[in-house]
C-alpha cells in the first residue's frame, strides 16, 4: 500500500531500483553507440541486427500484402478475376409494379 509506494519512491530517488544506472554503477561497454532511447542507429548496427531487422520488415510487409490480396479477392477486384456465377443482382419480377412488369414483357417480346 502506501508504505510500499513510499519505499519505492525513496529507492527511485537514490537510484536503487533495478534498471536504474546512477551513481557508481557503470553501463556496459558496447561495440556500438546508442541513442538516448537505448536503440542502436541502423548505420551503426551489427550485421546480425541488420539481418534480423530486415527479416522482421519482410515478414510484416508480406503479411500486409496477403491481407490486402485477400480483401481484393473477396471483393472480386483482382485482375482477371471473373465475378462469381449468380452474384449479379437480377431485378426480381415479383418486386416490380404491374406496369413495370407489363413493360418488361413487351420489351422481351420485341427483341
Short mmCIF file of N, CA, C and O in Angstrom, two decimals, residues 36-91:
data_model
loop_
_atom_site.label_atom_id
_atom_site.label_comp_id
_atom_site.label_asym_id
_atom_site.label_seq_id
_atom_site.Cartn_x
_atom_site.Cartn_y
_atom_site.Cartn_z
N UNK A 36 19.62 8.17 -27.06
CA UNK A 36 19.11 8.37 -25.70
C UNK A 36 18.09 7.32 -25.31
O UNK A 36 17.96 6.95 -24.16
N UNK A 37 17.34 6.80 -26.30
CA UNK A 37 16.31 5.82 -26.00
C UNK A 37 16.86 4.41 -25.89
O UNK A 37 16.12 3.47 -25.64
N UNK A 38 18.16 4.23 -26.04
CA UNK A 38 18.77 2.92 -25.87
C UNK A 38 18.79 2.08 -27.13
O UNK A 38 19.18 0.93 -27.10
N UNK A 39 18.36 2.64 -28.25
CA UNK A 39 18.33 1.90 -29.51
C UNK A 39 19.56 2.22 -30.34
O UNK A 39 20.10 3.32 -30.28
N UNK A 40 19.97 1.26 -31.10
CA UNK A 40 21.14 1.43 -31.95
C UNK A 40 20.72 2.01 -33.30
O UNK A 40 19.81 1.47 -33.92
N UNK A 41 21.34 3.09 -33.75
CA UNK A 41 21.03 3.59 -35.09
C UNK A 41 21.41 2.54 -36.13
O UNK A 41 22.37 1.79 -35.97
N UNK A 42 20.61 2.44 -37.21
CA UNK A 42 20.83 1.39 -38.19
C UNK A 42 22.21 1.47 -38.85
O UNK A 42 22.79 0.46 -39.19
N UNK A 43 22.75 2.67 -39.01
CA UNK A 43 24.07 2.75 -39.65
C UNK A 43 25.18 2.24 -38.73
O UNK A 43 26.29 2.00 -39.18
N UNK A 44 24.88 2.05 -37.44
CA UNK A 44 25.87 1.51 -36.52
C UNK A 44 25.52 0.09 -36.06
O UNK A 44 26.21 -0.48 -35.24
N UNK A 45 24.47 -0.48 -36.58
CA UNK A 45 24.04 -1.81 -36.15
C UNK A 45 25.00 -2.88 -36.66
O UNK A 45 25.65 -2.72 -37.70
N UNK A 46 25.05 -3.97 -35.93
CA UNK A 46 25.88 -5.10 -36.35
C UNK A 46 25.20 -5.80 -37.52
O UNK A 46 23.99 -5.63 -37.73
N UNK A 47 25.93 -6.58 -38.28
CA UNK A 47 25.31 -7.31 -39.40
C UNK A 47 24.16 -8.23 -38.95
O UNK A 47 23.17 -8.37 -39.65
N UNK A 48 24.29 -8.82 -37.76
CA UNK A 48 23.23 -9.69 -37.26
C UNK A 48 21.97 -8.88 -36.95
O UNK A 48 20.86 -9.32 -37.24
N UNK A 49 22.15 -7.70 -36.37
CA UNK A 49 21.00 -6.85 -36.07
C UNK A 49 20.33 -6.38 -37.35
O UNK A 49 19.11 -6.34 -37.45
N UNK A 50 21.13 -6.04 -38.34
CA UNK A 50 20.59 -5.58 -39.62
C UNK A 50 19.80 -6.70 -40.30
O UNK A 50 18.71 -6.48 -40.83
N UNK A 51 20.34 -7.92 -40.27
CA UNK A 51 19.65 -9.07 -40.88
C UNK A 51 18.35 -9.36 -40.15
O UNK A 51 17.33 -9.67 -40.79
N UNK A 52 18.35 -9.26 -38.83
CA UNK A 52 17.13 -9.51 -38.06
C UNK A 52 16.07 -8.45 -38.36
O UNK A 52 14.89 -8.77 -38.53
N UNK A 53 16.47 -7.20 -38.45
CA UNK A 53 15.53 -6.13 -38.76
C UNK A 53 14.95 -6.30 -40.15
O UNK A 53 13.75 -6.11 -40.36
N UNK A 54 15.79 -6.70 -41.10
CA UNK A 54 15.32 -6.92 -42.46
C UNK A 54 14.31 -8.06 -42.51
O UNK A 54 13.29 -7.98 -43.20
N UNK A 55 14.58 -9.12 -41.77
CA UNK A 55 13.66 -10.27 -41.74
C UNK A 55 12.31 -9.87 -41.14
O UNK A 55 11.25 -10.28 -41.65
N UNK A 56 12.33 -9.07 -40.09
CA UNK A 56 11.08 -8.60 -39.48
C UNK A 56 10.28 -7.73 -40.44
O UNK A 56 9.06 -7.87 -40.57
N UNK A 57 10.98 -6.84 -41.13
CA UNK A 57 10.30 -5.96 -42.08
C UNK A 57 9.71 -6.77 -43.23
O UNK A 57 8.59 -6.52 -43.68
N UNK A 58 10.46 -7.76 -43.71
CA UNK A 58 10.00 -8.60 -44.82
C UNK A 58 8.73 -9.35 -44.42
O UNK A 58 7.76 -9.41 -45.19
N UNK A 59 8.72 -9.89 -43.23
CA UNK A 59 7.55 -10.64 -42.76
C UNK A 59 6.34 -9.72 -42.61
O UNK A 59 5.23 -10.07 -43.02
N UNK A 60 6.55 -8.54 -42.04
CA UNK A 60 5.43 -7.60 -41.85
C UNK A 60 4.86 -7.16 -43.19
O UNK A 60 3.64 -7.08 -43.35
N UNK A 61 5.72 -6.87 -44.16
CA UNK A 61 5.24 -6.45 -45.47
C UNK A 61 4.50 -7.58 -46.17
O UNK A 61 3.48 -7.36 -46.84
N UNK A 62 4.98 -8.81 -46.03
CA UNK A 62 4.31 -9.95 -46.63
C UNK A 62 2.93 -10.18 -46.04
O UNK A 62 1.96 -10.44 -46.76
N UNK A 63 2.83 -10.06 -44.72
CA UNK A 63 1.53 -10.24 -44.06
C UNK A 63 0.55 -9.17 -44.52
O UNK A 63 -0.63 -9.44 -44.77
N UNK A 64 1.03 -7.95 -44.63
CA UNK A 64 0.18 -6.84 -45.08
C UNK A 64 -0.30 -7.06 -46.51
O UNK A 64 -1.47 -6.85 -46.83
N UNK A 65 0.61 -7.51 -47.38
CA UNK A 65 0.25 -7.74 -48.78
C UNK A 65 -0.76 -8.88 -48.91
O UNK A 65 -1.72 -8.79 -49.69
N UNK A 66 -0.57 -9.98 -48.15
CA UNK A 66 -1.52 -11.10 -48.20
C UNK A 66 -2.89 -10.68 -47.70
O UNK A 66 -3.92 -11.10 -48.25
N UNK A 67 -2.93 -9.84 -46.70
CA UNK A 67 -4.21 -9.34 -46.19
C UNK A 67 -4.93 -8.50 -47.25
O UNK A 67 -6.13 -8.64 -47.47
N UNK A 68 -4.16 -7.65 -47.94
CA UNK A 68 -4.74 -6.80 -48.98
C UNK A 68 -5.28 -7.64 -50.13
O UNK A 68 -6.37 -7.40 -50.64
N UNK A 69 -4.53 -8.67 -50.54
CA UNK A 69 -4.97 -9.54 -51.64
C UNK A 69 -6.22 -10.31 -51.23
O UNK A 69 -7.15 -10.48 -52.03
N UNK A 70 -6.28 -10.76 -49.99
CA UNK A 70 -7.47 -11.49 -49.52
C UNK A 70 -8.71 -10.59 -49.56
O UNK A 70 -9.80 -11.04 -49.96
N UNK A 71 -8.54 -9.34 -49.20
CA UNK A 71 -9.66 -8.39 -49.25
C UNK A 71 -10.08 -8.14 -50.70
O UNK A 71 -11.27 -8.09 -51.01
N UNK A 72 -9.11 -8.00 -51.60
CA UNK A 72 -9.43 -7.77 -53.01
C UNK A 72 -10.09 -9.01 -53.62
O UNK A 72 -11.01 -8.89 -54.42
N UNK A 73 -9.63 -10.20 -53.23
CA UNK A 73 -10.22 -11.43 -53.74
C UNK A 73 -11.67 -11.54 -53.29
O UNK A 73 -12.56 -11.90 -54.07
N UNK A 74 -11.93 -11.22 -52.04
CA UNK A 74 -13.29 -11.29 -51.51
C UNK A 74 -14.21 -10.29 -52.21
O UNK A 74 -15.39 -10.57 -52.42
N UNK A 75 -13.66 -9.14 -52.59
CA UNK A 75 -14.46 -8.11 -53.25
C UNK A 75 -14.52 -8.33 -54.77
O UNK A 75 -15.25 -7.62 -55.46
N UNK A 76 -13.74 -9.29 -55.30
CA UNK A 76 -13.73 -9.55 -56.73
C UNK A 76 -12.99 -8.50 -57.52
O UNK A 76 -13.28 -8.26 -58.68
N UNK A 77 -11.98 -7.88 -56.93
CA UNK A 77 -11.27 -6.78 -57.57
C UNK A 77 -9.92 -7.18 -58.15
O UNK A 77 -9.21 -6.33 -58.68
N UNK A 78 -9.55 -8.45 -58.09
CA UNK A 78 -8.25 -8.86 -58.62
C UNK A 78 -8.29 -8.86 -60.15
O UNK A 78 -9.33 -9.17 -60.75
N UNK A 79 -7.17 -8.52 -60.80
CA UNK A 79 -7.14 -8.54 -62.26
C UNK A 79 -7.42 -9.96 -62.77
O UNK A 79 -6.88 -10.93 -62.27
N UNK A 80 -8.29 -10.07 -63.76
CA UNK A 80 -8.61 -11.36 -64.33
C UNK A 80 -9.62 -12.17 -63.53
O UNK A 80 -9.98 -13.27 -63.92
N UNK A 81 -10.04 -11.65 -62.44
CA UNK A 81 -11.00 -12.37 -61.61
C UNK A 81 -12.40 -12.15 -62.18
O UNK A 81 -12.83 -11.02 -62.37
N UNK A 82 -13.07 -13.23 -62.45
CA UNK A 82 -14.41 -13.13 -63.01
C UNK A 82 -15.41 -13.17 -61.87
O UNK A 82 -15.21 -13.85 -60.87
N UNK A 83 -16.48 -12.44 -62.02
CA UNK A 83 -17.49 -12.45 -60.97
C UNK A 83 -18.05 -13.86 -60.79
O UNK A 83 -18.15 -14.62 -61.74
N UNK A 84 -18.39 -14.19 -59.58
CA UNK A 84 -18.96 -15.50 -59.29
C UNK A 84 -20.33 -15.60 -59.94
O UNK A 84 -21.07 -14.63 -60.02
N UNK A 85 -20.64 -16.80 -60.37
CA UNK A 85 -21.94 -17.01 -61.00
C UNK A 85 -23.03 -16.82 -59.97
O UNK A 85 -22.91 -17.28 -58.84
N UNK A 86 -24.07 -16.16 -60.41
CA UNK A 86 -25.19 -15.92 -59.51
C UNK A 86 -24.98 -14.76 -58.57
O UNK A 86 -25.83 -14.46 -57.76
N UNK A 87 -23.81 -14.11 -58.68
CA UNK A 87 -23.56 -12.99 -57.79
C UNK A 87 -24.14 -11.69 -58.33
O UNK A 87 -24.25 -10.71 -57.60
N UNK A 88 -24.49 -11.69 -59.65
CA UNK A 88 -25.08 -10.48 -60.20
C UNK A 88 -26.48 -10.31 -59.65
O UNK A 88 -27.22 -11.27 -59.49
N UNK A 89 -26.82 -9.10 -59.39
CA UNK A 89 -28.16 -8.83 -58.90
C UNK A 89 -29.13 -8.79 -60.07
O UNK A 89 -28.92 -8.05 -61.02
N UNK A 90 -30.11 -9.62 -60.01
CA UNK A 90 -31.14 -9.64 -61.04
C UNK A 90 -32.36 -8.94 -60.48
O UNK A 90 -32.71 -9.12 -59.32
N UNK A 91 -32.97 -8.16 -61.31
CA UNK A 91 -34.18 -7.50 -60.84
C UNK A 91 -35.27 -8.54 -60.74
O UNK A 91 -35.53 -9.29 -61.67
#
